[in-house]
Amino acid sequence: MADEAFREEMTPRERFDAVLDGKSFDRLPINLLLGDHASRVTGIRTSDYYLDPEKLIEAQVAAQKTYGHDLILASSSLLKDLGVKTVVPEDGLPYVEGNLINDEFDLERLEPPGPHKHKNFINHLEALIDALGPDIPVVVTVGGTLSTAAKLRGTENLLRDLYYNPELVHKILHFVVASVIPYINEAYSLGVYFAVFDPVASGSLIGPKQYREYALPYQREIIAYVKKVGARSMLHICGNTSKIWNDMADTGADWLSLDNTVDLEAAKHTVGGRVILDGNIRPADTMFLGTPVDAEENVKECLRKAYDNPRGFILGLGCGLPTNTPPANIHALVAAARKYGRYPLDPELFS
Ligand SMILES: [Zn+2]
C-alpha cells in the first residue's frame, strides 16, 4: 500500500540502480527476500507455488503489487536440472532427499545441465519478467557454491569431507561452478541481477580458514563472471559472518546481504567503505512473531546502525521471509522504510 504522503519519484529499478551506482535516490530500496510467502498472497499451497510456474509468477506479481517491495527473487533451476530429488510437502518447505554424489565415481558420471534445460528456465524467467514489467528488478538466485555442493553430497558428508577428503570437495566445487555459469550466461541479457546464497558457508558451520579455502575462491569465480557479463550481484551468507566480512567483499559482490545475527554497525565500520550493505531485519522475532510496531522499530534500528554506510545501504531482511509472516508486519516494514528511508535521510527521525 502506497503511503499517500510520500509520492515516489523513482521506479524500483531506478531506485535500486541509483544505490548501486552511489547516486541519490528517492528512498532506500527494500529487499524483503520474499519467497514462498507469495503463496499466502494468492491463497495457494506452497506445493502449488513450487510445482506450478504459472502460479508462482502470479503469486510473486500479486505480492509485489500488495507490498511494493523493490526486488523480486527468482531461483535458477540448477538443482532440479542436475537431477536432485526435492520433496515438496503439500503446504511445507521443500527438502532434498538422498545424495547424488556418494563417491568420486558418481561425480564423474554427473554432467552439467545442457542447453535444453537452460531453455526451460529462461522461458519461466522471461514470463516472470513480462508479468512484473520492466520497472521491477529481478534477482536470480544461483545457489551458493558450497551450499549447492552440500545439496549434491549431503551437508554432513560434505562438512566431513572438508577434513578428510578436500580433493573431492574441490572437484565438486569446480563442477558446481561449471554448472552455474551457463545459467548466468543465458539469463543476464534479460536485465536481471544475480544473488549467491550460501548458507553452508556460514561462520556457524565452517571457520574463516575453511571459508577462504572452500567458499571464497568459488563464490569469487561466479561473481567475477557476473561482473564480466555486465550484471550485478549480491552475496548472502546466513548466520555469523563477522570474521569473514572482508573476505566477502573480496568476492567482488556489489552488495552483501547480512544475517540478523550480526551487528550492522560493526559491519559498517569493518567493511562498509568497500561494499554496499543490505540487512538485517529479524525474519523470525520481528516479522513472523512480532507486531507492526516491532517491524517499524526494527527498521529504525537498522537505519540507526547503517543508514550512513559509506558505500550505501539497502534495507533488507536478515534472511528469507518466513512463509506465514503476518501481512500487517510487512506493510508496516514497507511503510517505515518509506517514512524513515526518504532521501536525504534525516537521522533525527529514527534516533
Ligand atoms: Zn540466510
Coordinates of C-alpha atoms and ligand atoms in Angstrom, one line a residue:
M1 CA 0.0 0.0 0.0
A2 CA 1.5 3.3 -1.0
D3 CA 1.9 5.9 1.6
E4 CA -0.1 8.8 0.3
A5 CA 2.0 11.4 2.0
F6 CA 5.1 10.3 0.0
R7 CA 4.9 10.4 -3.8
E8 CA 7.6 8.1 -5.0
E9 CA 9.7 9.6 -7.8
M10 CA 11.6 6.6 -9.0
T11 CA 10.8 3.1 -10.2
P12 CA 12.1 0.2 -8.1
R13 CA 14.8 -0.4 -10.8
E14 CA 15.9 3.2 -10.9
R15 CA 16.0 3.4 -7.1
F16 CA 18.0 0.2 -6.8
D17 CA 20.4 1.1 -9.6
A18 CA 20.9 4.6 -8.0
V19 CA 22.0 3.0 -4.8
L20 CA 24.3 0.5 -6.6
D21 CA 25.8 3.5 -8.6
G22 CA 26.3 5.6 -5.4
K23 CA 23.8 8.2 -6.7
S24 CA 20.9 9.9 -4.9
F25 CA 17.6 8.1 -4.6
D26 CA 14.1 9.0 -3.5
R27 CA 14.0 6.4 -0.7
L28 CA 16.1 3.4 0.4
P29 CA 15.3 0.3 -1.6
I30 CA 13.6 -2.6 0.2
N31 CA 14.9 -6.2 -0.2
L32 CA 12.3 -8.4 1.5
L33 CA 13.9 -11.7 0.5
L34 CA 10.3 -12.7 -0.2
G35 CA 10.0 -16.3 -1.5
D36 CA 7.1 -18.6 -0.8
H37 CA 5.3 -16.1 1.4
A38 CA 3.9 -15.0 -2.0
S39 CA 1.7 -18.2 -1.9
R40 CA -0.1 -16.6 1.0
V41 CA -0.9 -13.5 -1.0
T42 CA -2.8 -15.5 -3.6
G43 CA -4.0 -18.1 -1.1
I44 CA -2.4 -21.2 -2.6
R45 CA -0.5 -24.1 -1.0
T46 CA 3.3 -24.0 -1.1
S47 CA 3.3 -27.2 -3.2
D48 CA 1.3 -25.3 -5.9
Y49 CA 3.7 -22.4 -5.6
Y50 CA 6.8 -24.6 -6.1
L51 CA 5.4 -27.0 -8.7
D52 CA 3.3 -24.8 -10.9
P53 CA 5.4 -22.0 -12.5
E54 CA 2.3 -20.0 -13.6
K55 CA 1.0 -20.0 -10.0
L56 CA 4.5 -18.9 -8.8
I57 CA 4.6 -16.0 -11.2
E58 CA 1.0 -15.0 -10.3
A59 CA 1.9 -15.1 -6.6
Q60 CA 5.1 -13.1 -7.0
V61 CA 3.4 -10.4 -9.0
A62 CA 0.5 -10.2 -6.6
A63 CA 2.9 -9.9 -3.6
Q64 CA 4.9 -7.1 -5.3
K65 CA 1.6 -5.2 -6.0
T66 CA 0.5 -5.8 -2.4
Y67 CA 3.6 -4.8 -0.6
G68 CA 5.5 -2.6 -3.0
H69 CA 9.0 -4.1 -2.3
D70 CA 11.8 -3.3 -4.8
L71 CA 13.4 -6.7 -5.6
I72 CA 11.9 -10.0 -6.7
L73 CA 13.8 -13.2 -6.2
A74 CA 13.8 -16.0 -8.8
S75 CA 15.6 -19.2 -8.3
S76 CA 17.6 -20.9 -11.0
S77 CA 16.5 -24.5 -11.8
L78 CA 20.1 -25.9 -11.4
L79 CA 19.3 -28.4 -8.7
K80 CA 16.3 -29.8 -10.4
D81 CA 18.2 -29.9 -13.8
L82 CA 21.0 -31.8 -12.2
G83 CA 18.5 -34.4 -11.0
V84 CA 18.5 -33.6 -7.3
K85 CA 15.3 -35.1 -5.8
T86 CA 13.4 -32.5 -4.0
V87 CA 10.3 -33.4 -1.9
V88 CA 7.7 -30.7 -1.7
P89 CA 5.2 -31.3 1.1
E90 CA 1.6 -30.2 0.4
D91 CA 2.0 -27.0 2.4
G92 CA 5.5 -27.0 3.7
L93 CA 9.1 -26.3 2.7
P94 CA 10.8 -28.3 0.0
Y95 CA 13.7 -30.5 1.1
V96 CA 16.3 -32.6 -0.7
E97 CA 16.1 -36.4 -0.5
G98 CA 19.1 -38.6 -1.0
N99 CA 22.5 -37.6 -2.3
L100 CA 23.5 -37.5 -5.9
I101 CA 27.2 -37.8 -5.1
N102 CA 28.1 -40.8 -2.8
D103 CA 31.6 -41.2 -4.2
E104 CA 34.1 -40.0 -6.8
F105 CA 32.5 -42.2 -9.5
D106 CA 29.1 -40.5 -9.0
L107 CA 30.7 -37.2 -9.6
E108 CA 32.5 -38.4 -12.7
R109 CA 29.1 -39.6 -14.1
L110 CA 27.4 -36.2 -13.4
E111 CA 27.3 -33.7 -16.3
P112 CA 26.4 -30.0 -16.1
P113 CA 22.9 -29.5 -17.4
G114 CA 22.7 -28.8 -21.1
P115 CA 21.1 -26.1 -23.2
H116 CA 17.7 -27.8 -23.4
K117 CA 17.5 -27.5 -19.5
H118 CA 18.5 -23.8 -19.6
K119 CA 15.8 -23.1 -22.2
N120 CA 13.1 -24.1 -19.8
F121 CA 14.5 -22.0 -17.0
I122 CA 14.8 -19.0 -19.3
N123 CA 11.2 -19.3 -20.5
H124 CA 10.0 -19.2 -16.9
L125 CA 12.2 -16.3 -16.1
E126 CA 11.0 -14.3 -19.2
A127 CA 7.4 -15.0 -18.2
L128 CA 8.1 -13.6 -14.7
I129 CA 9.8 -10.5 -16.1
D130 CA 7.0 -9.9 -18.6
A131 CA 4.4 -10.3 -15.8
L132 CA 6.2 -7.9 -13.5
G133 CA 7.0 -5.3 -16.2
P134 CA 10.4 -3.6 -16.9
D135 CA 10.4 -1.4 -13.7
I136 CA 10.8 -4.2 -11.2
P137 CA 14.2 -5.7 -10.9
V138 CA 14.6 -9.5 -10.6
V139 CA 17.4 -11.1 -8.8
V140 CA 18.2 -14.7 -9.9
T141 CA 19.5 -16.8 -7.1
V142 CA 22.2 -19.1 -8.2
G143 CA 22.9 -21.5 -5.4
G144 CA 25.9 -20.7 -3.3
T145 CA 28.8 -22.9 -4.4
L146 CA 29.3 -24.7 -1.0
S147 CA 25.6 -24.9 -0.4
T148 CA 25.0 -26.5 -3.9
A149 CA 27.8 -28.9 -3.2
A150 CA 26.1 -29.8 0.1
K151 CA 22.8 -30.5 -1.7
L152 CA 24.6 -32.9 -4.1
R153 CA 26.8 -34.6 -1.5
G154 CA 24.7 -34.2 1.7
T155 CA 25.7 -31.5 4.2
E156 CA 27.1 -33.8 6.8
N157 CA 29.1 -35.7 4.3
L158 CA 30.5 -32.5 2.8
L159 CA 31.4 -31.0 6.1
R160 CA 33.3 -34.2 7.0
D161 CA 35.0 -34.1 3.5
L162 CA 36.4 -30.7 4.3
Y163 CA 38.7 -32.5 6.8
Y164 CA 39.1 -36.0 5.3
N165 CA 38.7 -35.6 1.5
P166 CA 39.5 -32.0 0.5
E167 CA 40.3 -33.1 -3.0
L168 CA 36.8 -34.4 -3.6
V169 CA 35.3 -31.2 -2.2
H170 CA 37.3 -29.1 -4.7
K171 CA 36.3 -31.4 -7.5
I172 CA 32.6 -31.0 -6.6
L173 CA 33.0 -27.2 -6.3
H174 CA 34.6 -27.0 -9.7
F175 CA 31.7 -29.0 -11.1
V176 CA 29.3 -26.6 -9.4
V177 CA 30.9 -23.5 -10.9
A178 CA 30.9 -25.1 -14.3
S179 CA 27.2 -25.9 -13.9
V180 CA 26.2 -22.4 -12.6
I181 CA 27.9 -20.3 -15.2
P182 CA 25.8 -21.2 -18.2
Y183 CA 22.7 -20.1 -16.3
I184 CA 24.2 -16.7 -15.8
N185 CA 25.2 -16.6 -19.4
E186 CA 21.7 -17.4 -20.5
A187 CA 19.9 -15.0 -18.1
Y188 CA 22.0 -11.8 -18.0
S189 CA 20.7 -10.3 -21.2
L190 CA 17.2 -10.2 -19.7
G191 CA 18.5 -7.4 -17.4
V192 CA 18.5 -9.4 -14.2
Y193 CA 20.7 -9.3 -11.1
F194 CA 22.3 -12.3 -9.5
A195 CA 22.5 -13.5 -5.9
V196 CA 24.8 -16.1 -4.5
F197 CA 23.0 -17.5 -1.4
D198 CA 25.5 -19.6 0.5
P199 CA 24.1 -20.7 3.9
V200 CA 26.6 -23.6 4.2
A201 CA 29.5 -21.0 4.1
S202 CA 28.2 -19.6 7.4
G203 CA 30.5 -18.9 10.3
S204 CA 28.2 -21.1 12.3
L205 CA 29.2 -24.2 10.1
I206 CA 32.8 -23.5 8.9
G207 CA 35.7 -21.4 10.2
P208 CA 37.3 -18.5 8.4
K209 CA 40.2 -20.6 7.2
Q210 CA 37.8 -23.1 5.6
Y211 CA 35.8 -20.2 4.1
R212 CA 38.9 -19.0 2.4
E213 CA 39.8 -22.4 1.1
Y214 CA 36.4 -23.8 0.1
A215 CA 34.0 -20.9 -0.4
L216 CA 35.7 -17.7 -1.3
P217 CA 37.5 -18.8 -4.5
Y218 CA 34.4 -20.3 -6.0
Q219 CA 32.0 -17.6 -4.9
R220 CA 34.5 -15.2 -6.4
E221 CA 34.6 -17.1 -9.7
I222 CA 30.8 -16.9 -10.1
I223 CA 30.7 -13.2 -9.1
A224 CA 33.6 -12.4 -11.4
Y225 CA 31.6 -14.0 -14.2
V226 CA 28.5 -11.9 -13.3
K227 CA 30.7 -8.8 -13.5
K228 CA 32.2 -9.9 -16.8
V229 CA 28.8 -10.0 -18.4
G230 CA 28.0 -6.5 -17.0
A231 CA 25.5 -7.6 -14.4
R232 CA 25.5 -7.0 -10.6
S233 CA 25.5 -9.4 -7.7
M234 CA 24.5 -9.9 -4.1
L235 CA 26.2 -12.3 -1.7
H236 CA 24.1 -13.6 1.2
I237 CA 25.6 -15.9 3.8
C238 CA 23.5 -16.9 6.8
G239 CA 24.5 -16.8 10.4
N240 CA 27.5 -15.2 11.9
T241 CA 29.8 -13.8 9.2
S242 CA 31.7 -11.2 11.3
K243 CA 35.1 -12.9 10.8
I244 CA 34.8 -13.0 7.0
W245 CA 33.3 -9.6 6.1
N246 CA 36.4 -8.5 4.3
D247 CA 36.6 -11.9 2.5
M248 CA 33.0 -11.5 1.4
A249 CA 33.9 -8.1 0.0
D250 CA 36.9 -9.7 -1.8
T251 CA 34.4 -11.8 -3.8
G252 CA 33.6 -8.6 -5.7
A253 CA 29.9 -8.8 -4.9
D254 CA 28.2 -5.4 -5.4
W255 CA 26.3 -5.8 -2.1
L256 CA 26.4 -8.0 1.0
S257 CA 23.2 -9.2 2.5
L258 CA 23.9 -9.8 6.2
D259 CA 22.1 -12.0 8.6
N260 CA 20.3 -10.5 11.6
T261 CA 22.7 -12.4 14.0
V262 CA 25.4 -9.8 13.1
D263 CA 25.7 -6.2 14.1
L264 CA 25.2 -3.9 11.1
E265 CA 27.1 -1.1 12.8
A266 CA 30.2 -3.3 13.2
A267 CA 29.9 -4.4 9.6
K268 CA 29.7 -0.8 8.6
H269 CA 32.9 0.0 10.5
T270 CA 34.7 -3.1 9.2
V271 CA 33.8 -3.3 5.6
G272 CA 31.3 -0.5 4.8
G273 CA 33.9 1.5 3.0
R274 CA 34.3 -1.3 0.5
V275 CA 30.8 -2.6 -0.2
I276 CA 27.1 -1.8 0.0
L277 CA 25.4 -3.5 2.9
D278 CA 21.9 -4.9 3.0
G279 CA 20.1 -6.0 6.1
N280 CA 19.2 -7.0 8.6
I281 CA 15.6 -7.1 9.9
R282 CA 14.9 -10.1 12.1
P283 CA 12.8 -12.5 10.0
A284 CA 11.6 -14.7 12.9
D285 CA 11.4 -12.4 16.0
T286 CA 10.2 -9.3 14.2
M287 CA 8.4 -10.4 11.1
F288 CA 6.9 -13.7 12.0
L289 CA 6.4 -13.4 15.7
G290 CA 6.4 -9.7 16.2
T291 CA 3.9 -6.9 15.6
P292 CA 3.7 -3.9 13.2
V293 CA 5.2 -1.8 15.9
D294 CA 8.2 -4.2 16.2
A295 CA 8.6 -4.0 12.4
E296 CA 8.8 -0.2 12.5
E297 CA 11.2 -0.3 15.4
N298 CA 13.4 -2.8 13.7
V299 CA 13.6 -0.6 10.6
K300 CA 14.6 2.3 12.7
E301 CA 17.3 0.2 14.5
C302 CA 18.8 -0.9 11.1
L303 CA 18.8 2.7 9.9
R304 CA 20.5 4.0 13.1
K305 CA 23.2 1.4 12.6
A306 CA 23.8 1.6 8.8
Y307 CA 22.0 4.5 7.1
D308 CA 25.3 6.2 6.7
N309 CA 27.2 3.2 5.4
P310 CA 30.0 4.8 3.3
R311 CA 29.3 2.7 0.2
G312 CA 25.5 2.7 0.6
F313 CA 22.7 0.8 2.3
I314 CA 19.7 -1.3 1.3
L315 CA 17.1 -2.0 3.9
G316 CA 16.6 -5.8 3.8
L317 CA 15.7 -8.9 5.7
G318 CA 18.4 -10.7 7.6
C319 CA 17.4 -14.0 5.9
G320 CA 14.4 -15.3 4.0
L321 CA 11.0 -14.1 5.0
P322 CA 9.0 -16.8 6.7
T323 CA 6.1 -18.3 4.7
N324 CA 3.5 -17.4 7.2
T325 CA 4.6 -13.9 8.1
P326 CA 1.6 -11.7 9.1
P327 CA 0.9 -9.3 6.2
A328 CA 0.4 -6.4 8.6
N329 CA 4.1 -6.7 9.7
I330 CA 5.3 -6.5 6.0
H331 CA 3.1 -3.5 5.4
A332 CA 4.5 -1.9 8.5
L333 CA 8.1 -2.5 7.4
V334 CA 7.5 -1.0 4.0
A335 CA 5.6 2.0 5.4
A336 CA 8.5 2.6 7.9
A337 CA 11.1 2.3 5.0
R338 CA 9.1 5.0 3.1
K339 CA 8.8 7.2 6.2
Y340 CA 12.3 7.0 7.5
G341 CA 14.3 6.0 4.4
R342 CA 13.4 9.0 2.4
Y343 CA 16.2 10.9 0.8
P344 CA 18.0 12.8 2.1
L345 CA 17.9 10.6 5.2
D346 CA 17.3 12.5 8.5
P347 CA 18.8 10.7 11.5
E348 CA 16.6 12.7 13.8
L349 CA 13.6 10.8 12.5
F350 CA 14.9 7.4 13.6
S351 CA 17.1 8.2 16.5
Ligands
ZN1 ZN 20.2 -16.5 5.3

